[in-house]
Amino acid sequence: MKIAEEAVETAEKLGCPTGRWAIHPVSGAKVPVWAANFVLMGYGTGAVMAVPAHDQRDWEFAGKYHQDIRQVVFPADGSRWDITQGAFVDQGMLRDSGQFDGLDSQQACDAIADYLVSHGKGKRQVNYRLRDWGVSRQRYWGAPIPIINCPACGSVPVPDDELPVVLPTDVGFEGTGSPLKNMPELYQAECPRCGGKAERETDTFDTFMESSWYYARYTCKDNDKAMLDGRAAYWLPVDQYIGGIEHAILHLLYARFFHRLMRDVGLVEGDEPFTNLLTQGMVLKDGAKMSKSKGNTVDPQALIDKYGADTVRLFTMFASPPDQSLEWSDSGVEGAYRFLKRLWRLVAAHVHQGTVVPLVVDHLNSGQRDLRRQVHETITKVSDDIGRRYTFNTAIAAVMELINALSKFDDRSEQGRAVMHEGYETAVILLTPIVPHICTRLWQALGHQEQVIDVVWPSADADALRKDTVEIVVQVNGKLRDRITVPTNADRSEILATATGSPKVQHYIEGTGIKKSIIVPGKLINIVIAEKDQ
Ligand SMILES: [Zn+2]
């Protein structure tokens, strides 16, 4: 009887001692040899060294048969692991391992392999855990498998000039199996090779067959011959792949196989299909994954009807970064709604105060320059959060902080209002990808005819980012003694005067002569004095 490998892994673990012993190749210790039912014959040689402390299946086996469980890998952060509760399977640091003590797991793998090779006790070998992949499915919905099964010739490909095989659309579903099996007019065929009576394959492909290469086909979907017109080479590899965790292993692995196959036959260039992967998190409700079977789903439509799409978008993007799971919260939705209402009121109040004169950056006072610096720091942060890090939540938080600062700014002078205007315009542009509807209206309210989605994304003004003052370190004879704040454009004598005026610095220099001072602009001043007699 053939037992599926999955069953072998999960079946109750059984074993019996052989009465024989093996010698540990490094320590020389005697190790008992057991026959067991959970070792996969197809993986490696079928003979394995068990590591009960660091493999859960070995741990269960050793526990059942009262074998030693000796922990040799420990948490790298120094925390304790209770080995009586389960195997420690993470990477960590080695202890109780002789000459390998203190190495981390990866270093230890290399060092132990080197040891075995150099002592003639082993060699490096990569074992693949891949299994054969059955690509056929007994269902109607799928791409047809273009094969004709002939009793004499075996599996014969459908000739090129008869491709593609197109499935009929007038089929009757009976709820079990593929309806194609009940359609002799479809499956009765002539063998392309011997002309004898044969049957067309009615199985269809697993959907993985298509999802493994669609990204390449999408680049040139209207070319019905092949992908050789240069467009796949132009577009690929995919810059950013976004998918759920359930696709992170098999689908992406298959896609790489297909890509290399297509590369080898000259359909695409390059070795890899995707440059970056973002694995999105799940939406949780009361700590559990939302699912239809659990009945704990939230219908966004009801919230959209109540609050509008912008509120729902803002909440979902603010609640967590996209690669983390998101805990659904009705109060979070309320908070998003309040923020948008507040933004609306603030812009309306600002516009209500009348027209704004053009900003003249050279005429700004220090309070106005501080606010303008925050506007441009927000541009820098949000551009990076959205464009590179995909942390939409921190982008939103930065705009919220900017809007707080704008709401507290009470300078109603002409240039004060001009800076506020730049601030509100910037906030609206930066929020447009998140809450496009309200931003479209706010942009009009701020006096623009054009659509906000047609506006060029802002870039930070380097002058605005420059600070008026800078903190520098004061050293006396190379030793840190204080930190002082000086105007960014202070000259040497001003910096020296401020430094020597510091009480902490005076303690070290009084009664001595200053021999010289060394200034690194924007960073430090080192005052060199004659050493005091101690
Ligand atoms: Zn045949």
Coordinates of C-alpha atoms and ligand atoms in Angstrom, one line a residue:
M1 CA 0.0 0.0 0.0
K2 CA 1.3 3.4 -0.9
I3 CA 0.8 6.1 1.7
A4 CA 0.8 9.7 0.6
E5 CA 3.8 11.6 1.9
E6 CA 1.5 14.1 3.7
A7 CA 0.0 11.3 5.6
V8 CA 3.4 10.0 6.7
E9 CA 4.3 13.4 8.1
T10 CA 1.2 13.7 10.2
A11 CA 0.4 10.1 11.1
E12 CA 1.0 9.0 14.7
K13 CA 4.8 8.6 15.1
L14 CA 5.9 5.0 15.5
G15 CA 9.3 3.6 15.9
C16 CA 11.4 0.7 17.2
P17 CA 15.0 0.6 18.3
T18 CA 17.3 -1.5 16.1
G19 CA 19.7 -2.3 18.9
R20 CA 22.5 -0.7 16.9
W21 CA 24.4 2.5 17.5
A22 CA 25.9 5.1 15.3
I23 CA 28.9 7.3 16.2
H24 CA 28.3 11.1 16.1
P25 CA 30.7 12.4 13.5
V26 CA 31.8 15.4 15.5
S27 CA 31.5 14.5 19.2
G28 CA 32.1 10.8 18.9
A29 CA 29.1 10.1 21.1
K30 CA 27.1 6.9 20.7
V31 CA 23.7 7.6 19.2
P32 CA 20.9 5.0 19.1
V33 CA 19.6 3.9 15.6
W34 CA 15.8 3.7 15.3
A35 CA 13.5 2.7 12.5
A36 CA 10.6 5.2 12.3
N37 CA 7.5 5.8 10.2
F38 CA 7.8 9.6 9.8
V39 CA 11.0 9.8 7.8
L40 CA 10.4 10.6 4.1
M41 CA 12.1 8.1 1.9
G42 CA 12.1 10.6 -1.0
Y43 CA 14.0 13.3 0.9
G44 CA 17.8 12.9 1.1
T45 CA 18.9 9.3 1.7
G46 CA 16.0 8.3 4.0
A47 CA 18.4 8.1 6.9
V48 CA 18.4 11.2 9.1
M49 CA 20.0 12.3 12.3
A50 CA 17.2 13.3 14.6
V51 CA 17.4 16.6 16.5
P52 CA 14.7 16.3 19.1
A53 CA 15.3 19.7 20.6
H54 CA 15.1 21.5 17.3
D55 CA 12.5 19.7 15.2
Q56 CA 9.0 19.4 16.4
R57 CA 8.4 15.9 14.9
D58 CA 11.7 14.6 16.3
W59 CA 10.7 16.2 19.7
E60 CA 7.4 14.3 19.7
F61 CA 9.1 11.1 18.8
A62 CA 11.8 11.5 21.5
G63 CA 9.2 12.3 24.1
K64 CA 7.1 9.3 23.2
Y65 CA 10.1 6.9 23.4
H66 CA 11.9 8.6 26.3
Q67 CA 14.9 9.6 24.3
D68 CA 17.3 12.5 25.3
I69 CA 16.3 15.9 24.2
R70 CA 19.4 18.0 24.3
Q71 CA 19.1 21.7 23.5
V72 CA 22.1 23.1 21.6
V73 CA 20.5 26.2 20.0
F74 CA 19.2 29.0 22.3
P75 CA 17.4 32.2 21.6
A76 CA 19.8 34.8 20.3
D77 CA 18.3 37.5 22.5
G78 CA 19.3 35.6 25.6
S79 CA 15.7 34.8 26.6
R80 CA 14.9 31.3 27.9
W81 CA 13.1 28.5 26.0
D82 CA 11.3 25.8 27.9
I83 CA 12.3 22.7 26.0
T84 CA 9.8 20.6 27.9
Q85 CA 7.0 22.5 26.1
G86 CA 8.2 22.0 22.5
A87 CA 11.2 22.1 20.1
F88 CA 13.1 25.3 19.6
V89 CA 12.9 25.7 15.8
D90 CA 14.1 29.3 15.4
Q91 CA 17.5 30.4 14.4
G92 CA 19.7 31.2 17.5
M93 CA 23.0 30.8 19.1
L94 CA 24.9 27.5 19.8
R95 CA 25.8 26.3 23.3
D96 CA 26.9 22.9 24.6
S97 CA 28.4 22.4 21.1
G98 CA 32.1 22.2 21.7
Q99 CA 34.1 24.2 19.3
F100 CA 30.9 25.6 17.7
D101 CA 29.8 27.4 20.9
G102 CA 28.9 31.0 20.4
L103 CA 28.2 30.7 16.6
D104 CA 24.8 31.7 15.3
S105 CA 22.8 29.1 13.4
Q106 CA 24.0 30.2 9.9
Q107 CA 27.6 30.4 11.0
A108 CA 27.3 27.0 12.7
C109 CA 25.9 25.4 9.5
D110 CA 28.9 26.6 7.6
A111 CA 31.4 25.7 10.3
I112 CA 30.0 22.2 10.8
A113 CA 29.9 21.6 7.1
D114 CA 33.5 22.8 6.8
Y115 CA 34.5 20.5 9.6
L116 CA 32.9 17.4 8.1
V117 CA 34.4 18.1 4.7
S118 CA 37.9 18.8 6.0
H119 CA 37.7 15.6 8.2
G120 CA 36.5 13.5 5.3
K121 CA 33.2 12.7 7.0
G122 CA 30.8 14.3 4.7
K123 CA 30.1 16.6 1.8
R124 CA 27.8 19.5 1.1
Q125 CA 24.6 18.6 -0.7
V126 CA 21.4 20.6 -1.5
N127 CA 18.2 18.6 -1.0
Y128 CA 15.1 19.9 -2.7
R129 CA 11.8 19.4 -1.0
L130 CA 9.8 19.8 -4.2
R131 CA 7.3 17.2 -5.1
D132 CA 5.7 16.4 -8.4
W133 CA 2.9 18.7 -9.3
G134 CA -0.4 17.3 -10.7
V135 CA -1.6 20.0 -13.0
S136 CA -4.9 18.5 -14.2
R137 CA -8.2 19.1 -12.5
Q138 CA -11.5 17.3 -13.1
R139 CA -13.5 20.4 -13.6
Y140 CA -14.9 22.5 -16.4
W141 CA -13.6 25.9 -15.3
G142 CA -10.0 26.0 -16.5
A143 CA -7.7 26.1 -19.5
P144 CA -8.1 22.9 -21.6
I145 CA -5.2 20.5 -21.7
P146 CA -4.4 20.2 -25.4
I147 CA -3.9 16.4 -25.5
I148 CA -5.6 13.6 -27.3
N149 CA -5.3 10.2 -25.6
C150 CA -4.9 7.4 -28.1
P151 CA -5.1 3.7 -27.1
A152 CA -2.2 3.0 -29.6
C153 CA -0.1 6.1 -29.4
G154 CA -0.6 7.3 -25.9
S155 CA -0.8 11.0 -25.1
V156 CA -0.6 13.0 -28.4
P157 CA -0.4 16.8 -28.4
V158 CA -3.2 18.6 -30.4
P159 CA -1.5 19.8 -33.6
D160 CA -0.5 23.5 -33.6
D161 CA -2.9 24.4 -36.4
E162 CA -5.8 23.2 -34.2
L163 CA -4.9 25.4 -31.3
P164 CA -6.4 26.8 -29.2
V165 CA -8.7 24.2 -27.9
V166 CA -11.9 26.1 -27.0
L167 CA -14.3 24.7 -24.5
P168 CA -18.0 24.7 -25.3
T169 CA -20.2 27.2 -23.4
D170 CA -23.5 25.3 -23.7
V171 CA -22.8 22.8 -21.0
G172 CA -25.1 21.3 -18.4
F173 CA -23.8 21.3 -14.8
E174 CA -25.1 18.5 -12.6
G175 CA -23.1 19.4 -9.5
T176 CA -20.6 16.6 -9.7
G177 CA -17.5 16.3 -11.8
S178 CA -16.8 17.9 -15.1
P179 CA -19.8 18.2 -17.5
L180 CA -17.3 17.6 -20.4
K181 CA -17.2 14.0 -19.5
N182 CA -20.8 13.7 -20.5
M183 CA -20.2 15.3 -24.0
P184 CA -19.1 12.6 -26.4
E185 CA -19.3 15.1 -29.3
L186 CA -16.5 17.0 -27.5
Y187 CA -14.3 14.2 -26.3
Q188 CA -14.6 11.8 -29.2
A189 CA -11.6 12.6 -31.5
E190 CA -9.3 11.2 -34.1
C191 CA -5.7 10.5 -33.1
P192 CA -3.5 13.2 -34.9
R193 CA -0.8 10.6 -35.2
C194 CA -2.4 7.3 -36.4
G195 CA -5.9 8.5 -37.3
G196 CA -7.5 5.9 -35.0
K197 CA -10.3 6.4 -32.6
A198 CA -9.1 8.4 -29.6
E199 CA -10.4 10.6 -26.7
R200 CA -9.8 14.3 -26.1
E201 CA -8.5 15.1 -22.6
T202 CA -11.4 16.6 -20.6
D203 CA -9.4 17.6 -17.6
T204 CA -8.5 21.2 -17.4
F205 CA -5.4 22.8 -16.0
D206 CA -4.9 23.9 -12.4
T207 CA -5.3 27.7 -12.2
F208 CA -1.6 27.9 -11.2
M209 CA -0.8 27.1 -14.8
E210 CA -2.2 30.5 -15.9
S211 CA -1.2 32.5 -12.8
S212 CA 2.4 31.5 -13.4
W213 CA 2.9 33.6 -16.5
Y214 CA -0.1 36.0 -17.0
Y215 CA 2.1 39.0 -16.0
A216 CA 4.2 38.4 -19.1
R217 CA 1.2 37.9 -21.4
Y218 CA -0.5 41.1 -20.1
T219 CA 2.3 43.1 -21.7
C220 CA 1.2 42.0 -25.2
K221 CA -2.3 40.5 -24.9
D222 CA -3.3 41.5 -28.5
N223 CA -0.4 39.6 -30.1
D224 CA -2.0 36.3 -31.0
K225 CA 1.3 34.7 -32.2
A226 CA 3.7 34.9 -29.3
M227 CA 5.4 37.3 -26.9
L228 CA 8.2 38.2 -29.3
D229 CA 7.3 41.8 -30.2
G230 CA 9.6 43.4 -27.6
R231 CA 6.9 44.6 -25.3
A232 CA 7.4 41.9 -22.7
A233 CA 11.1 42.7 -22.7
Y234 CA 10.2 46.4 -22.2
W235 CA 7.8 46.0 -19.3
L236 CA 9.4 43.1 -17.4
P237 CA 10.3 42.4 -14.7
V238 CA 7.3 43.4 -12.7
D239 CA 8.4 46.3 -10.5
Q240 CA 6.0 45.6 -7.6
Y241 CA 4.1 42.5 -6.9
I242 CA 1.3 42.6 -4.3
G243 CA -0.3 39.5 -3.1
G244 CA -1.7 37.6 -0.1
I245 CA 0.5 35.4 2.1
E246 CA -1.3 32.3 0.7
H247 CA 0.4 32.9 -2.6
A248 CA 3.8 33.7 -1.2
I249 CA 5.3 30.2 -1.6
L250 CA 3.8 28.0 -4.4
H251 CA 2.4 30.6 -6.8
L252 CA 5.6 32.7 -6.7
L253 CA 7.8 29.6 -7.0
Y254 CA 5.8 28.3 -10.0
A255 CA 6.0 31.8 -11.6
R256 CA 9.8 31.6 -11.4
F257 CA 9.8 28.2 -13.0
F258 CA 7.6 29.4 -15.8
H259 CA 9.7 32.6 -16.2
R260 CA 12.9 30.6 -16.6
L261 CA 11.2 28.3 -19.1
M262 CA 10.0 31.3 -21.1
R263 CA 13.5 32.8 -20.9
D264 CA 15.1 29.6 -22.1
V265 CA 12.8 29.4 -25.2
G266 CA 13.4 33.1 -25.9
L267 CA 10.0 34.6 -25.0
V268 CA 11.2 36.9 -22.2
E269 CA 14.5 38.3 -21.1
G270 CA 15.9 38.3 -17.6
D271 CA 16.0 35.6 -14.9
E272 CA 13.4 36.8 -12.5
P273 CA 9.7 37.8 -13.0
F274 CA 9.3 40.2 -10.1
T275 CA 11.5 42.8 -8.5
N276 CA 9.7 43.5 -5.2
L277 CA 7.0 41.6 -3.3
L278 CA 4.6 43.2 -0.8
T279 CA 2.6 40.6 1.1
Q280 CA -0.5 42.3 2.4
G281 CA -1.9 41.5 5.8
M282 CA -5.4 40.2 6.6
V283 CA -8.4 42.0 8.0
L284 CA -9.2 40.8 11.5
K285 CA -12.5 41.3 13.4
D286 CA -12.2 40.8 17.2
G287 CA -8.9 39.2 16.6
A288 CA -10.1 36.6 14.1
K289 CA -9.6 36.5 10.3
M290 CA -12.7 37.8 8.6
S291 CA -14.4 35.1 6.7
K292 CA -17.8 34.3 5.2
S293 CA -17.9 30.9 6.9
K294 CA -17.3 32.5 10.3
G295 CA -19.9 35.2 9.6
N296 CA -17.7 37.9 11.0
T297 CA -17.3 40.0 7.9
V298 CA -18.0 43.7 7.8
D299 CA -19.7 45.0 4.6
P300 CA -17.8 48.1 3.6
Q301 CA -20.9 49.2 1.6
A302 CA -22.9 50.0 4.7
L303 CA -20.0 52.1 6.0
I304 CA -19.6 53.8 2.7
D305 CA -23.3 54.6 2.7
K306 CA -23.1 56.1 6.2
Y307 CA -19.7 57.9 6.0
G308 CA -18.6 58.0 2.4
A309 CA -15.9 56.1 0.6
D310 CA -13.1 58.5 1.7
T311 CA -13.7 57.7 5.4
V312 CA -13.5 54.0 4.8
R313 CA -10.4 54.4 2.7
L314 CA -8.7 56.6 5.3
F315 CA -9.5 54.2 8.1
T316 CA -8.3 51.1 6.3
M317 CA -5.0 52.8 5.3
F318 CA -4.5 54.5 8.6
A319 CA -5.2 51.4 10.8
S320 CA -2.0 49.5 10.0
P321 CA 0.8 49.3 7.4
P322 CA -0.3 47.1 4.4
D323 CA 1.9 44.1 5.3
Q324 CA 0.4 43.9 8.8
S325 CA -3.0 42.5 9.7
L326 CA -5.6 45.2 10.3
E327 CA -8.0 45.0 13.2
W328 CA -11.3 46.3 12.2
S329 CA -12.6 48.9 14.6
D330 CA -15.9 50.9 14.5
S331 CA -14.4 53.6 16.6
G332 CA -11.4 53.9 14.2
V333 CA -13.9 54.5 11.4
E334 CA -15.5 57.3 13.6
G335 CA -12.1 58.8 14.1
A336 CA -11.3 58.9 10.4
Y337 CA -14.7 60.6 9.8
R338 CA -14.0 63.2 12.5
F339 CA -10.5 64.0 11.0
L340 CA -12.0 64.6 7.5
K341 CA -14.7 66.8 8.9
R342 CA -12.1 68.8 10.8
L343 CA -10.0 69.2 7.7
W344 CA -13.0 70.4 5.8
R345 CA -13.8 73.0 8.5
L346 CA -10.2 74.3 8.8
V347 CA -9.9 74.8 5.0
A348 CA -13.3 76.5 4.9
A349 CA -12.3 78.8 7.8
H350 CA -9.0 79.6 6.0
V351 CA -10.7 80.4 2.7
H352 CA -13.3 82.4 4.5
Q353 CA -10.7 84.9 5.6
G354 CA -10.3 86.1 2.1
T355 CA -7.7 86.0 -0.7
V356 CA -4.1 85.2 -0.1
V357 CA -1.1 87.2 -1.3
P358 CA 1.8 85.3 -3.0
L359 CA 4.4 83.8 -0.6
V360 CA 7.7 85.8 -0.4
V361 CA 10.0 83.4 1.3
D362 CA 12.7 86.1 1.9
H363 CA 10.2 88.1 4.0
L364 CA 9.2 85.4 6.4
N365 CA 9.8 85.7 10.2
S366 CA 11.1 82.8 12.2
G367 CA 7.6 81.5 13.2
Q368 CA 6.5 81.5 9.6
R369 CA 9.8 79.8 8.5
D370 CA 9.2 77.1 11.2
L371 CA 5.8 76.3 9.9
R372 CA 7.0 76.3 6.3
R373 CA 9.8 73.9 7.2
Q374 CA 7.2 71.5 8.7
V375 CA 5.2 71.7 5.4
H376 CA 8.3 70.7 3.4
E377 CA 9.4 68.1 5.9
T378 CA 5.9 66.5 5.5
I379 CA 6.4 66.5 1.7
T380 CA 9.7 64.6 2.1
K381 CA 8.2 62.1 4.6
V382 CA 4.9 61.4 2.8
S383 CA 6.7 61.0 -0.6
D384 CA 9.0 58.4 0.9
D385 CA 6.2 56.7 2.9
I386 CA 3.9 56.3 -0.2
G387 CA 6.5 56.0 -2.9
R388 CA 9.1 53.7 -1.4
R389 CA 8.0 52.3 2.0
Y390 CA 4.3 51.7 1.3
T391 CA 3.5 52.8 4.9
F392 CA 0.4 54.7 4.2
N393 CA -0.5 54.9 7.9
T394 CA 2.6 56.9 8.7
A395 CA 2.1 59.1 5.7
I396 CA -1.4 59.9 7.0
A397 CA -0.1 60.5 10.5
A398 CA 2.5 63.0 9.1
V399 CA -0.3 65.0 7.3
M400 CA -2.4 64.9 10.5
E401 CA 0.5 66.5 12.4
L402 CA 0.9 69.1 9.8
I403 CA -2.8 69.9 10.0
N404 CA -2.6 70.2 13.7
A405 CA 0.3 72.7 13.3
L406 CA -1.7 74.7 10.8
S407 CA -4.8 74.8 13.1
K408 CA -2.6 76.2 15.9
F409 CA -0.9 78.8 13.8
D410 CA -2.6 82.1 14.6
D411 CA -0.5 84.5 12.5
R412 CA -3.0 86.3 10.4
S413 CA -0.5 88.6 8.7
E414 CA -0.3 88.5 4.9
Q415 CA 2.7 86.3 4.8
G416 CA 1.4 84.2 7.7
R417 CA -1.7 83.4 5.7
A418 CA 0.4 82.8 2.6
V419 CA 2.4 80.1 4.5
M420 CA -0.9 78.6 5.8
H421 CA -2.2 78.5 2.3
E422 CA 0.8 76.6 1.1
G423 CA 0.4 74.3 4.0
Y424 CA -3.3 73.5 3.3
E425 CA -2.6 73.1 -0.5
T426 CA 0.2 70.7 0.3
A427 CA -1.9 68.7 2.8
V428 CA -4.7 68.3 0.2
I429 CA -2.3 67.1 -2.5
L430 CA -0.6 64.7 -0.2
L431 CA -3.9 63.2 0.9
T432 CA -5.3 62.9 -2.6
P433 CA -4.2 59.3 -3.2
I434 CA -5.8 58.3 0.1
V435 CA -9.1 60.4 0.1
P436 CA -9.5 61.6 -3.4
H437 CA -13.1 62.8 -3.3
I438 CA -12.9 65.3 -0.4
C439 CA -9.5 66.5 -1.8
T440 CA -11.0 67.2 -5.2
R441 CA -13.5 69.6 -3.5
L442 CA -11.0 71.1 -1.1
W443 CA -8.6 71.8 -4.0
Q444 CA -11.4 73.8 -5.7
A445 CA -12.2 75.6 -2.5
L446 CA -8.5 76.7 -2.3
G447 CA -9.0 78.5 -5.6
H448 CA -8.0 76.1 -8.3
Q449 CA -9.7 75.4 -11.6
E450 CA -7.6 72.3 -12.5
Q451 CA -8.3 68.9 -11.0
V452 CA -6.1 68.0 -8.0
I453 CA -5.3 64.6 -9.6
D454 CA -3.7 66.5 -12.5
V455 CA -1.4 68.4 -10.2
V456 CA 2.3 67.5 -10.2
W457 CA 3.3 65.8 -6.9
P458 CA 5.2 68.4 -4.8
S459 CA 8.9 68.2 -4.0
A460 CA 10.4 69.6 -0.9
D461 CA 12.1 73.0 -1.2
A462 CA 15.7 72.6 0.1
D463 CA 15.7 76.2 1.4
A464 CA 12.6 75.7 3.4
L465 CA 14.1 72.6 5.0
R466 CA 17.2 74.5 6.2
K467 CA 17.1 75.3 9.9
D468 CA 17.7 78.7 11.3
T469 CA 19.7 77.4 14.2
V470 CA 21.9 74.4 14.6
E471 CA 23.1 72.5 17.6
I472 CA 26.8 71.9 17.8
V473 CA 29.1 70.1 20.1
V474 CA 31.7 72.0 22.2
Q475 CA 34.9 70.2 23.0
V476 CA 37.8 71.3 25.2
N477 CA 41.0 69.7 24.2
G478 CA 39.0 67.1 22.2
K479 CA 36.7 66.1 25.1
L480 CA 32.9 66.7 24.9
R481 CA 32.0 69.4 27.4
D482 CA 28.7 70.9 26.2
R483 CA 26.2 71.4 23.3
I484 CA 25.2 74.9 22.2
T485 CA 22.7 76.3 19.7
V486 CA 23.9 78.9 17.3
P487 CA 22.4 80.6 14.2
T488 CA 23.0 78.5 11.1
N489 CA 24.9 81.4 9.5
A490 CA 26.9 82.3 12.6
D491 CA 30.6 83.2 11.9
R492 CA 33.6 81.8 13.8
S493 CA 33.8 84.6 16.3
E494 CA 30.1 84.3 17.2
I495 CA 30.4 80.5 17.6
L496 CA 33.5 80.9 19.8
A497 CA 31.8 83.6 21.9
T498 CA 28.8 81.4 22.5
A499 CA 30.9 78.4 23.3
T500 CA 33.2 80.2 25.8
G501 CA 30.1 81.8 27.3
S502 CA 28.7 78.4 28.4
P503 CA 29.1 77.9 32.1
K504 CA 30.0 74.3 31.6
V505 CA 32.8 75.2 29.2
Q506 CA 34.0 78.1 31.4
H507 CA 34.6 75.6 34.2
Y508 CA 37.3 73.9 32.0
I509 CA 38.9 77.0 30.4
E510 CA 38.9 79.6 33.2
G511 CA 42.4 80.6 34.2
T512 CA 44.0 79.2 31.1
G513 CA 44.7 80.8 27.8
I514 CA 42.9 79.6 24.6
K515 CA 45.6 78.5 22.2
K516 CA 43.3 78.1 19.3
S517 CA 39.8 76.9 18.2
I518 CA 38.9 74.5 15.5
I519 CA 35.4 74.7 14.0
V520 CA 33.7 72.1 11.9
P521 CA 30.7 74.0 10.5
G522 CA 27.3 72.8 11.7
K523 CA 28.9 70.1 13.9
L524 CA 31.4 71.1 16.5
I525 CA 33.9 73.5 18.0
N526 CA 37.1 72.3 19.7
I527 CA 38.8 74.8 22.0
V528 CA 42.4 74.0 22.6
I529 CA 43.9 75.3 25.9
A530 CA 47.1 74.7 27.8
E531 CA 46.6 71.8 30.1
K532 CA 45.8 72.9 33.6
D533 CA 48.2 71.9 36.4
Q534 CA 46.3 69.3 38.3
Ligands
ZN1 ZN -2.8 7.0 -32.3

